[in-house]
Amino acid sequence: MSRSAHPAGPRHADVLPEGHYSAPADDLNALDPKVWARTVGRDADGVVTVGGIAVTQLAEEYGTPAYILDEDDFRERARAWRTAFGTEADVFYAGKAFLSRAVVRWLDEEGLNLDVCSGGELATALSAGMPAERIAFHGNNKSPEEIERAVRAGVGRIVLDSFQEIVRVAHIAQSLGRRQRVQIRITVGVEAHTHEFIATAHEDQKFGIPLAGGQAAEAVRRALQLDGLEVIGIHSHIGSQIFDMSGFEVAAHRVVGLLKDIRDEHGVELPEIDLGGGLGIAYTSDDDPREPHEIAKALTEIVTRECEAARLATPRISVEPGRAIVGPTAFTLYEVGTVKPLDGLRTYVSVDGGMSDNIRTALYDAEYSVTLASRTSDAEPMLVRVVGKHCESGDIVVKDAFLPGDLAPGDLIAVPATGAYCRSMASNYNHALRPPVVAVRDGAARVVVRRETEEDLLRLDVG
Ligand code: LLP
């Protein structure tokens, strides 16, 4: 298509440049429940509401950009995971997806455990009263200070990630007169993302100890000899945003194979196996995630079957979903600043945030959807790219989407499924002030993480 063939102005659905997008939805005002938090809807005026509160009111009270989190949805999803796995298994919420003290309290109340991977996450968990024995501590390079803090606090498990760490944790625990419960994280040669997995690759990474070449077996051998450690199990995490269970199947097969080798060599049946997180969510209407009960059933069946074949008692299973719990429960609310049609290409919609509050599009080429939230519109769809206000052309929030052709500065737009890895990976690029997280429930909103201020920035800059 030649650019001159089209007049300047919003591009309509029948005039589309190349890109990765589906046709516009029949009704741009519709909110697909797959990608939106459960209590999201529109009121009689067409304004998007969550927990019974209109986003126009939220924007007025808390400003934009803001992450708006549906507390009921978070609790329901956490509970669904807990219920799906029952009392015979443990669910550790992966705090890296999004952690705040309010979240820790909700998890505690809903009976979930918590996975942390830094001193900061550990401090947040402990300060909100999560019982230490329900915390797992991860990371490929925990500092001796972090390890000591975790051991002193009495965390339920430390997940060991290297030969050096085996010795380090054992030494610290012993010097504190403790015996620390540990799992050993192994790499099983499976990498899974979305609908694909590769079963023979990916030992070439920084996490875990490779099963291949007997290294994982050697790690267990060494750990079992150390007085400071109580080896309770094997850990495997194979990837992220996974929809297809076959990667877990191969991983479980290989982990159980190691448990069998351990039993044969040491006469010890390790009582636990952790299959990590990585379960996918819907970012757009094209994604079809599985429900927690389906995942629980599939994982339990796989492990039970593999253990029966190996004549092992089925170990206690644990999982570590982060994204699948918090991801769908929040959306980011932005105000449109400029609308710039590029003839024959697309319309650039600039919002008051960007890659500082959602780095995932720039970093992973992630796909998101977007809706006009402060009103409805019957205008023709136009192909847009939602971009931020940062000094970088890769500062894209939503690469390709359709919004109504009459979109104008001052409109509020909302990007769903930003609960996971958006606030937790937010930055101060261009000295942006990281947005607040506002939790909404039963017609009441409250700030659970406040907006950063220029004072916050200047306080760190000691001149
Ligand atoms: N357990 C372990 C050991 C992990 O490394 C991770 C994620 C999880 C659990 C939780 O995975 P989830 O269920 O949330 O997918 N920043 C990336 C994701 C990195 C995930 C790192 N590890 C993103 O924004 O997609």
Coordinates of C-alpha atoms and ligand atoms in Angstrom, one line a residue:
M1 CA 0.0 0.0 0.0
S2 CA 1.4 3.3 -0.9
R3 CA 1.3 5.8 1.9
S4 CA 0.0 8.6 -0.3
A5 CA -3.1 6.5 -1.1
H6 CA -4.5 7.3 2.3
P7 CA -5.4 10.6 3.8
A8 CA -3.8 11.6 7.1
G9 CA -5.8 10.9 10.2
P10 CA -6.8 7.9 12.2
R11 CA -6.4 4.7 10.3
H12 CA -9.4 2.6 10.0
A13 CA -9.7 -1.2 10.2
D14 CA -9.8 -1.6 6.4
V15 CA -6.5 0.2 5.9
L16 CA -3.9 -1.7 7.9
P17 CA -0.1 -1.7 7.7
E18 CA 1.9 -4.8 8.5
G19 CA 2.1 -5.8 12.1
H20 CA 1.3 -8.5 14.6
Y21 CA -2.4 -8.0 15.4
S22 CA -5.7 -9.6 14.9
A23 CA -8.7 -7.9 13.4
P24 CA -10.4 -5.4 15.7
A25 CA -13.0 -6.8 18.1
D26 CA -16.5 -6.4 16.9
D27 CA -17.2 -4.2 19.9
L28 CA -14.2 -2.2 21.1
N29 CA -16.1 -1.2 24.3
A30 CA -16.5 -4.9 25.3
L31 CA -14.2 -6.1 28.1
D32 CA -13.0 -9.7 27.6
P33 CA -13.3 -11.4 31.0
K34 CA -10.2 -13.5 30.0
V35 CA -7.9 -10.5 30.3
W36 CA -9.6 -8.3 32.9
A37 CA -9.8 -8.7 36.6
R38 CA -13.0 -10.3 37.8
T39 CA -14.8 -7.3 39.1
V40 CA -14.1 -5.1 36.1
G41 CA -17.1 -3.8 34.1
R42 CA -18.6 -0.6 32.8
D43 CA -21.2 1.6 34.6
A44 CA -24.3 3.1 33.0
D45 CA -22.2 6.0 31.6
G46 CA -19.8 3.5 30.0
V47 CA -16.9 4.2 32.4
V48 CA -14.8 1.2 33.4
T49 CA -15.3 0.2 37.0
V50 CA -13.5 -2.1 39.3
G51 CA -14.7 -3.3 42.7
G52 CA -17.6 -0.9 42.1
I53 CA -15.5 2.2 41.6
A54 CA -15.2 4.2 38.4
V55 CA -11.7 4.6 37.0
T56 CA -12.5 8.3 36.5
Q57 CA -12.8 8.6 40.3
L58 CA -9.6 6.5 40.8
A59 CA -7.7 8.8 38.4
E60 CA -9.0 11.9 40.2
E61 CA -8.1 10.6 43.6
Y62 CA -4.8 8.8 42.9
G63 CA -3.6 10.3 39.6
T64 CA -2.3 8.4 36.6
P65 CA -0.5 6.3 35.7
A66 CA -1.6 3.9 38.4
Y67 CA -1.7 0.2 38.9
I68 CA -5.3 -0.7 40.0
L69 CA -5.5 -4.1 41.7
D70 CA -8.7 -6.0 42.3
E71 CA -8.2 -7.4 45.8
D72 CA -11.1 -9.8 45.6
D73 CA -9.8 -11.2 42.4
F74 CA -6.3 -11.7 43.9
R75 CA -7.8 -13.5 46.9
E76 CA -10.0 -15.7 44.7
R77 CA -7.1 -16.7 42.5
A78 CA -4.8 -17.4 45.4
R79 CA -7.6 -19.5 47.0
A80 CA -8.3 -21.3 43.8
W81 CA -4.6 -22.4 43.7
R82 CA -4.7 -23.4 47.3
T83 CA -7.9 -25.4 47.0
A84 CA -6.8 -27.0 43.7
F85 CA -3.6 -28.4 45.3
G86 CA -5.4 -29.3 48.6
T87 CA -3.6 -30.2 51.8
E88 CA -1.3 -32.7 50.2
A89 CA 0.7 -30.0 48.4
D90 CA 2.0 -26.5 49.0
V91 CA 1.5 -23.4 46.9
F92 CA 4.3 -20.8 47.2
Y93 CA 3.3 -17.5 45.6
A94 CA 6.4 -16.1 43.7
G95 CA 6.9 -12.7 45.3
K96 CA 9.0 -11.5 42.4
A97 CA 5.9 -11.1 40.3
F98 CA 4.6 -8.4 42.7
L99 CA 5.2 -8.1 46.4
S100 CA 3.9 -5.7 49.0
R101 CA 2.9 -6.0 52.6
A102 CA -0.8 -6.0 51.8
V103 CA -0.1 -8.9 49.4
V104 CA 1.8 -10.8 52.0
R105 CA -1.2 -10.5 54.4
W106 CA -3.7 -11.6 51.8
L107 CA -1.5 -14.7 51.1
D108 CA -1.2 -15.5 54.7
E109 CA -4.9 -15.2 55.2
E110 CA -5.6 -17.4 52.2
G111 CA -3.2 -20.1 53.4
L112 CA -0.5 -19.7 50.7
N113 CA 3.2 -19.8 51.3
L114 CA 5.7 -17.4 49.8
D115 CA 8.8 -17.6 47.7
V116 CA 11.2 -14.7 48.0
C117 CA 14.5 -14.2 46.1
S118 CA 16.3 -11.4 47.8
G119 CA 16.9 -9.8 51.2
G120 CA 14.4 -7.1 50.2
E121 CA 11.6 -9.5 49.5
L122 CA 12.4 -11.4 52.7
A123 CA 12.3 -8.2 54.7
T124 CA 8.9 -7.4 53.2
A125 CA 7.5 -10.8 53.9
L126 CA 8.8 -10.8 57.5
S127 CA 7.7 -7.3 58.2
A128 CA 4.1 -8.2 57.1
G129 CA 4.1 -11.1 59.5
M130 CA 4.4 -14.1 57.1
P131 CA 5.5 -17.0 59.4
A132 CA 9.1 -17.7 58.4
E133 CA 8.5 -21.4 58.1
R134 CA 6.2 -20.7 55.2
I135 CA 8.9 -18.8 53.3
A136 CA 11.2 -20.3 50.7
F137 CA 14.3 -18.4 49.8
H138 CA 15.6 -18.5 46.2
G139 CA 18.4 -17.0 44.2
N140 CA 21.5 -17.9 42.4
N141 CA 23.8 -15.6 44.4
K142 CA 22.4 -15.0 47.9
S143 CA 24.8 -13.1 49.9
P144 CA 26.2 -14.5 53.2
E145 CA 24.3 -11.7 55.0
E146 CA 21.0 -12.7 53.2
I147 CA 21.6 -16.4 54.0
E148 CA 22.3 -15.6 57.7
R149 CA 19.2 -13.5 57.9
A150 CA 17.1 -16.2 56.4
V151 CA 18.5 -18.9 58.6
R152 CA 18.1 -16.8 61.7
A153 CA 14.5 -16.0 60.8
G154 CA 13.9 -19.7 60.4
V155 CA 12.7 -19.8 56.8
G156 CA 11.1 -23.1 55.9
R157 CA 13.5 -23.8 53.1
I158 CA 16.4 -22.4 51.2
V159 CA 16.7 -23.4 47.6
L160 CA 20.4 -24.1 46.9
D161 CA 21.6 -23.1 43.5
S162 CA 25.3 -24.0 43.3
F163 CA 28.0 -26.2 44.8
Q164 CA 29.5 -23.1 46.6
E165 CA 26.1 -22.3 48.1
I166 CA 25.7 -25.8 49.5
V167 CA 28.8 -25.3 51.5
R168 CA 28.0 -21.6 52.3
V169 CA 24.5 -22.3 53.7
A170 CA 25.7 -25.4 55.6
H171 CA 28.5 -23.4 57.2
I172 CA 26.3 -20.5 58.2
A173 CA 23.6 -22.8 59.6
Q174 CA 26.1 -24.8 61.5
S175 CA 27.7 -21.7 63.0
L176 CA 24.3 -20.6 64.2
G177 CA 23.6 -24.0 65.7
R178 CA 20.9 -24.7 63.1
R179 CA 20.1 -27.4 60.7
Q180 CA 18.5 -25.6 57.7
R181 CA 15.9 -27.3 55.5
V182 CA 17.0 -27.1 51.9
Q183 CA 16.0 -28.1 48.4
I184 CA 18.5 -28.4 45.6
R185 CA 17.6 -26.6 42.4
I186 CA 18.5 -28.6 39.4
T187 CA 18.2 -28.0 35.6
V188 CA 16.5 -30.8 33.9
G189 CA 17.3 -29.8 30.3
V190 CA 13.8 -28.5 29.7
E191 CA 13.0 -25.0 28.6
A192 CA 9.3 -24.1 28.2
H193 CA 7.7 -20.9 27.1
T194 CA 4.1 -20.5 26.1
H195 CA 3.1 -23.3 23.7
E196 CA 6.6 -24.7 23.1
F197 CA 9.2 -26.5 25.1
I198 CA 12.6 -27.9 24.3
A199 CA 13.4 -31.0 26.2
T200 CA 17.1 -31.3 25.5
A201 CA 18.3 -27.8 25.7
H202 CA 18.9 -25.2 28.3
E203 CA 21.3 -26.4 30.8
D204 CA 23.3 -23.3 29.5
Q205 CA 21.9 -20.9 32.1
K206 CA 22.8 -19.4 35.4
F207 CA 20.2 -21.1 37.6
G208 CA 20.4 -24.5 39.1
I209 CA 22.8 -27.4 38.9
P210 CA 22.6 -29.5 35.7
L211 CA 21.2 -33.0 36.0
A212 CA 23.3 -33.9 33.0
G213 CA 26.7 -35.3 33.6
G214 CA 25.8 -36.3 37.2
Q215 CA 26.3 -32.9 38.6
A216 CA 22.9 -32.8 40.4
A217 CA 23.6 -36.2 41.9
E218 CA 27.0 -35.0 43.1
A219 CA 25.3 -31.9 44.7
V220 CA 22.9 -34.1 46.6
R221 CA 25.8 -36.4 47.6
R222 CA 27.7 -33.4 49.1
A223 CA 24.6 -31.8 50.7
L224 CA 23.6 -35.1 52.4
Q225 CA 27.0 -35.2 54.2
L226 CA 26.7 -31.7 55.7
D227 CA 25.4 -31.4 59.3
G228 CA 24.1 -27.9 58.8
L229 CA 21.7 -29.1 56.1
E230 CA 18.5 -31.1 56.0
V231 CA 17.9 -32.0 52.4
I232 CA 14.1 -32.1 51.9
G233 CA 13.8 -32.2 48.2
I234 CA 14.6 -31.3 44.6
H235 CA 13.5 -28.1 42.8
S236 CA 12.9 -27.5 39.1
H237 CA 11.6 -24.4 37.4
I238 CA 11.4 -24.7 33.6
G239 CA 10.2 -21.3 32.2
S240 CA 7.5 -18.8 32.1
Q241 CA 4.1 -18.0 30.5
I242 CA 3.6 -21.8 29.8
F243 CA 0.3 -23.1 28.6
D244 CA 1.4 -26.6 27.6
M245 CA 1.9 -29.1 30.4
S246 CA 4.3 -31.4 28.4
G247 CA 7.4 -29.5 29.6
F248 CA 6.4 -30.2 33.2
E249 CA 5.8 -33.8 32.2
V250 CA 9.4 -34.2 31.0
A251 CA 10.7 -32.2 34.0
A252 CA 8.8 -34.4 36.5
H253 CA 10.1 -37.5 34.8
R254 CA 13.7 -36.4 35.1
V255 CA 13.3 -35.1 38.7
V256 CA 11.7 -38.4 39.8
G257 CA 14.6 -40.2 38.0
L258 CA 17.0 -38.3 40.2
L259 CA 14.9 -39.2 43.4
K260 CA 15.2 -42.8 42.4
D261 CA 18.9 -42.6 41.9
I262 CA 19.2 -40.9 45.3
R263 CA 17.2 -43.7 46.9
D264 CA 19.3 -46.3 45.2
E265 CA 22.6 -44.7 46.2
H266 CA 21.8 -43.4 49.7
G267 CA 18.8 -45.3 50.8
V268 CA 17.0 -42.0 51.3
E269 CA 13.7 -41.0 49.8
L270 CA 13.6 -37.2 49.7
P271 CA 10.1 -36.2 50.8
E272 CA 9.5 -33.1 48.6
I273 CA 9.6 -32.0 45.0
D274 CA 9.0 -28.5 43.7
L275 CA 8.0 -27.9 40.1
G276 CA 8.4 -24.2 40.1
G277 CA 6.1 -21.6 38.6
G278 CA 5.7 -20.4 35.0
L279 CA 2.0 -21.0 34.3
G280 CA 0.6 -18.7 31.7
I281 CA -2.1 -16.0 31.7
A282 CA -4.2 -14.3 29.1
Y283 CA -2.6 -11.0 28.0
T284 CA -4.8 -10.8 25.0
S285 CA -8.0 -12.6 23.9
D286 CA -5.8 -15.0 21.8
D287 CA -4.4 -16.6 25.0
D288 CA -6.1 -19.6 26.6
P289 CA -4.7 -20.3 30.1
R290 CA -5.5 -23.3 32.1
E291 CA -7.4 -23.2 35.4
P292 CA -5.6 -24.0 38.6
H293 CA -7.6 -27.2 39.2
E294 CA -6.6 -28.5 35.7
I295 CA -2.9 -27.7 36.4
A296 CA -3.0 -29.3 39.9
K297 CA -4.6 -32.4 38.5
A298 CA -2.1 -32.7 35.6
L299 CA 0.9 -32.1 37.8
T300 CA -0.3 -34.5 40.6
E301 CA -1.0 -37.2 38.0
I302 CA 2.3 -36.8 36.3
V303 CA 4.3 -37.0 39.6
T304 CA 2.2 -39.9 41.0
R305 CA 2.6 -41.9 37.8
E306 CA 6.3 -41.3 37.6
C307 CA 6.8 -42.3 41.2
E308 CA 4.8 -45.4 40.9
A309 CA 6.9 -46.4 37.9
A310 CA 10.0 -45.8 40.0
R311 CA 8.5 -47.5 43.1
L312 CA 8.9 -44.4 45.2
A313 CA 6.4 -43.0 47.7
T314 CA 4.9 -39.9 46.0
P315 CA 6.7 -36.9 47.5
R316 CA 4.9 -33.8 48.7
I317 CA 4.5 -31.5 45.7
S318 CA 4.9 -27.7 45.7
V319 CA 4.5 -25.1 43.0
E320 CA 5.4 -21.4 42.8
P321 CA 2.9 -19.5 40.6
G322 CA 3.5 -15.8 40.5
R323 CA 2.1 -14.4 37.3
A324 CA -0.9 -16.8 37.3
I325 CA -2.1 -15.3 40.6
V326 CA -1.4 -11.6 40.4
G327 CA -1.0 -11.0 36.7
P328 CA -4.7 -10.8 35.7
T329 CA -5.8 -9.0 38.9
A330 CA -4.4 -5.6 38.0
F331 CA -4.5 -3.1 35.1
T332 CA -2.6 0.1 34.5
L333 CA -4.6 3.2 34.1
Y334 CA -3.0 5.9 31.9
E335 CA -4.1 9.3 30.7
V336 CA -3.7 10.0 27.0
G337 CA -1.5 13.0 26.3
T338 CA -1.1 13.1 22.6
V339 CA -2.7 11.3 19.6
K340 CA -0.4 11.3 16.5
P341 CA -1.6 9.7 13.3
L342 CA 1.2 8.7 10.9
D343 CA -0.2 8.5 7.4
G344 CA -0.4 5.0 6.1
L345 CA 1.2 3.5 9.3
R346 CA -0.6 3.7 12.6
T347 CA -1.6 6.2 15.2
Y348 CA 0.8 6.8 18.1
V349 CA -1.0 7.3 21.4
S350 CA 1.3 8.8 24.1
V351 CA 0.5 8.1 27.7
D352 CA 1.8 9.5 30.9
G353 CA 3.9 6.4 31.8
G354 CA 5.7 3.9 29.6
M355 CA 8.6 1.6 29.9
S356 CA 9.3 2.8 33.4
D357 CA 6.0 1.1 34.6
N358 CA 5.9 -1.7 32.0
I359 CA 9.3 -2.8 30.7
R360 CA 7.9 -6.1 29.4
T361 CA 6.9 -5.0 26.0
A362 CA 10.4 -3.5 25.3
L363 CA 12.2 -6.4 27.0
Y364 CA 10.3 -9.4 25.9
D365 CA 8.2 -8.2 22.9
A366 CA 5.2 -8.9 25.2
E367 CA 1.8 -8.4 23.9
Y368 CA -0.9 -6.5 25.7
S369 CA -4.4 -5.2 24.9
V370 CA -5.9 -1.8 25.8
T371 CA -9.3 -0.2 26.1
L372 CA -10.7 3.2 26.3
A373 CA -11.7 3.3 29.9
S374 CA -13.2 6.8 30.7
R375 CA -16.1 6.4 28.2
T376 CA -17.4 4.2 25.4
S377 CA -17.2 5.2 21.8
D378 CA -18.8 4.1 18.6
A379 CA -16.2 5.6 16.4
E380 CA -14.4 3.4 13.8
P381 CA -11.5 1.4 15.2
M382 CA -8.0 2.8 14.5
L383 CA -4.8 0.9 14.7
V384 CA -2.7 2.3 17.5
R385 CA 0.6 1.9 19.2
V386 CA 0.5 3.0 22.8
V387 CA 3.8 4.5 23.7
G388 CA 5.2 6.1 26.9
K389 CA 6.8 9.5 27.5
H390 CA 10.4 8.3 27.8
C391 CA 13.3 9.3 25.7
E392 CA 13.6 6.1 23.8
S393 CA 11.8 4.9 20.6
G394 CA 11.4 1.4 22.0
D395 CA 9.3 2.9 24.8
I396 CA 6.2 1.0 23.8
V397 CA 3.4 -0.2 26.1
V398 CA 1.1 -1.9 23.6
K399 CA 2.6 -2.6 20.3
D400 CA -0.5 -3.1 18.1
A401 CA -4.1 -2.6 19.2
F402 CA -7.3 -1.0 18.1
L403 CA -8.9 2.0 19.9
P404 CA -11.8 4.1 18.8
G405 CA -10.9 6.7 16.2
D406 CA -12.1 9.6 18.2
L407 CA -9.6 9.0 21.0
A408 CA -8.4 12.3 22.4
P409 CA -6.0 13.8 24.9
G410 CA -7.5 13.6 28.4
D411 CA -9.1 10.2 27.8
L412 CA -8.2 7.4 30.2
I413 CA -7.1 4.1 28.8
A414 CA -6.4 0.9 30.7
V415 CA -4.0 -1.9 29.9
P416 CA -5.1 -5.2 31.5
A417 CA -3.0 -8.0 32.9
T418 CA -0.3 -5.8 34.3
G419 CA -0.3 -7.3 37.8
A420 CA 2.8 -9.4 37.4
Y421 CA 6.3 -8.1 36.7
C422 CA 5.3 -4.5 35.9
R423 CA 5.5 -2.7 39.3
S424 CA 8.1 -5.2 40.4
M425 CA 10.3 -4.4 37.4
A426 CA 9.5 -0.7 37.3
S427 CA 12.3 1.8 37.0
N428 CA 13.0 5.5 37.5
Y429 CA 14.2 5.9 33.9
N430 CA 14.2 9.6 33.1
H431 CA 13.5 10.1 36.8
A432 CA 10.0 8.9 36.3
L433 CA 8.2 8.5 39.6
R434 CA 7.0 4.9 40.0
P435 CA 3.2 4.7 40.0
P436 CA 1.2 3.6 43.1
V437 CA -0.6 0.4 43.5
V438 CA -4.2 1.0 44.5
A439 CA -6.2 -1.9 45.8
V440 CA -9.9 -1.9 45.3
R441 CA -12.5 -4.0 47.1
D442 CA -16.2 -3.7 47.7
G443 CA -16.5 -0.1 46.6
A444 CA -13.4 1.1 48.6
A445 CA -10.0 1.9 47.3
R446 CA -6.7 2.2 49.2
V447 CA -3.1 2.7 48.3
V448 CA -1.0 -0.3 49.1
V449 CA 2.2 1.1 47.5
R450 CA 2.2 4.9 47.2
R451 CA 3.4 6.9 44.3
E452 CA 7.0 7.9 44.4
T453 CA 7.6 11.6 44.8
E454 CA 10.4 13.9 43.6
E455 CA 11.4 14.0 47.3
D456 CA 11.9 10.3 47.2
L457 CA 14.2 10.7 44.2
L458 CA 16.2 13.5 45.8
R459 CA 16.5 11.8 49.1
L460 CA 18.6 9.1 47.4
D461 CA 20.7 11.7 45.7
V462 CA 23.0 12.8 48.5
G463 CA 24.7 15.4 46.4
Ligands
LLP1 N1 9.8 -20.0 40.8 C1 11.0 -19.7 40.3 C2 12.2 -20.4 40.8 C3 11.1 -18.6 39.3 O1 12.3 -18.4 38.9 C4 10.0 -18.0 38.9 C5 10.1 -16.9 37.9 C6 8.8 -18.3 39.5 C7 8.7 -19.3 40.4 C8 7.5 -17.6 39.1 O2 7.2 -17.7 37.7 P1 5.7 -17.2 37.2 O3 4.7 -18.2 37.7 O4 5.5 -15.8 37.8 O5 5.9 -17.2 35.8 N2 10.2 -11.0 34.3 C9 9.6 -12.1 33.5 C10 9.4 -13.3 34.3 C11 10.6 -13.8 35.0 C12 10.3 -15.0 35.8 C13 11.5 -15.4 36.6 N3 11.2 -16.5 37.5 C14 8.4 -11.6 32.9 O6 8.0 -10.4 33.1 O7 7.7 -12.3 32.1

